[in-house]
Amino acid sequence: AKIAGNIDIRHGRLENPPRFYIDFASTMPALSGQRGVATIPAASPLLKQIRVAENQKGVTRLVFDLNSPEVDYQTIAD
């Protein structure tokens, strides 16, 4: 799909279990997973899996489930 204009993006870190997320405002994911959640396994020592869902109406959230709380992240905007 083509995107015109800017998308409001927010991110943050959550613990127990360790994970970080990126929210894309004014978007809706095209999902066919259970309960509107798609899970993508990751074969990585740092990353367990990635989950995609519409966590609020009009907000698509990517969640990166981490294997360890010591894993850090940085976005390009930081």
C-alpha positions as a Python dict, from the first residue, in 0.01 Angstrom:
ca = {
    (1, 'A'): (0, 0, 0),
    (2, 'K'): (111, 352, -73),
    (3, 'I'): (145, 598, 215),
    (4, 'A'): (97, 970, 158),
    (5, 'G'): (216, 1211, 424),
    (6, 'N'): (362, 1151, 767),
    (7, 'I'): (269, 882, 1019),
    (8, 'D'): (280, 957, 1391),
    (9, 'I'): (512, 697, 1546),
    (10, 'R'): (563, 634, 1917),
    (11, 'H'): (782, 377, 2089),
    (12, 'G'): (863, 254, 2436),
    (13, 'R'): (992, -29, 2649),
    (14, 'L'): (795, -259, 2879),
    (15, 'E'): (918, -515, 3134),
    (16, 'N'): (794, -847, 3276),
    (17, 'P'): (842, -990, 3018),
    (18, 'P'): (1100, -763, 2850),
    (19, 'R'): (980, -609, 2522),
    (20, 'F'): (966, -288, 2326),
    (21, 'Y'): (697, -157, 2097),
    (22, 'I'): (644, 81, 1809),
    (23, 'D'): (298, 233, 1756),
    (24, 'F'): (186, 365, 1417),
    (25, 'A'): (-107, 609, 1456),
    (26, 'S'): (-388, 631, 1200),
    (27, 'T'): (-309, 286, 1060),
    (28, 'M'): (-481, -52, 1060),
    (29, 'P'): (-296, -382, 1007),
    (30, 'A'): (-420, -638, 756),
    (31, 'L'): (-414, -948, 978),
    (32, 'S'): (-546, -1300, 953),
    (33, 'G'): (-411, -1431, 1286),
    (34, 'Q'): (-600, -1533, 1597),
    (35, 'R'): (-789, -1247, 1766),
    (36, 'G'): (-641, -1002, 1519),
    (37, 'V'): (-281, -1070, 1625),
    (38, 'A'): (-4, -1192, 1395),
    (39, 'T'): (299, -1356, 1558),
    (40, 'I'): (627, -1389, 1371),
    (41, 'P'): (885, -1622, 1530),
    (42, 'A'): (1244, -1500, 1540),
    (43, 'A'): (1549, -1724, 1524),
    (44, 'S'): (1769, -1487, 1721),
    (45, 'P'): (1952, -1498, 2054),
    (46, 'L'): (1818, -1147, 2126),
    (47, 'L'): (1462, -1161, 1994),
    (48, 'K'): (1196, -1419, 2080),
    (49, 'Q'): (921, -1306, 1842),
    (50, 'I'): (746, -1008, 1685),
    (51, 'R'): (374, -948, 1730),
    (52, 'V'): (152, -718, 1522),
    (53, 'A'): (-194, -603, 1627),
    (54, 'E'): (-431, -309, 1636),
    (55, 'N'): (-395, -240, 2009),
    (56, 'Q'): (-625, 65, 1998),
    (57, 'K'): (-865, 172, 1727),
    (58, 'G'): (-654, 317, 1447),
    (59, 'V'): (-317, 229, 1606),
    (60, 'T'): (-102, -56, 1478),
    (61, 'R'): (148, -184, 1735),
    (62, 'L'): (461, -388, 1665),
    (63, 'V'): (585, -564, 1979),
    (64, 'F'): (936, -709, 1990),
    (65, 'D'): (950, -977, 2262),
    (66, 'L'): (1307, -992, 2390),
    (67, 'N'): (1495, -1293, 2525),
    (68, 'S'): (1667, -1089, 2796),
    (69, 'P'): (1606, -764, 2985),
    (70, 'E'): (1965, -661, 2900),
    (71, 'V'): (1877, -618, 2530),
    (72, 'D'): (1857, -249, 2439),
    (73, 'Y'): (1713, -80, 2131),
    (74, 'Q'): (1730, 249, 1946),
    (75, 'T'): (1510, 393, 1674),
    (76, 'I'): (1635, 607, 1389),
    (77, 'A'): (1450, 907, 1535),
    (78, 'D'): (1643, 885, 1866),
}
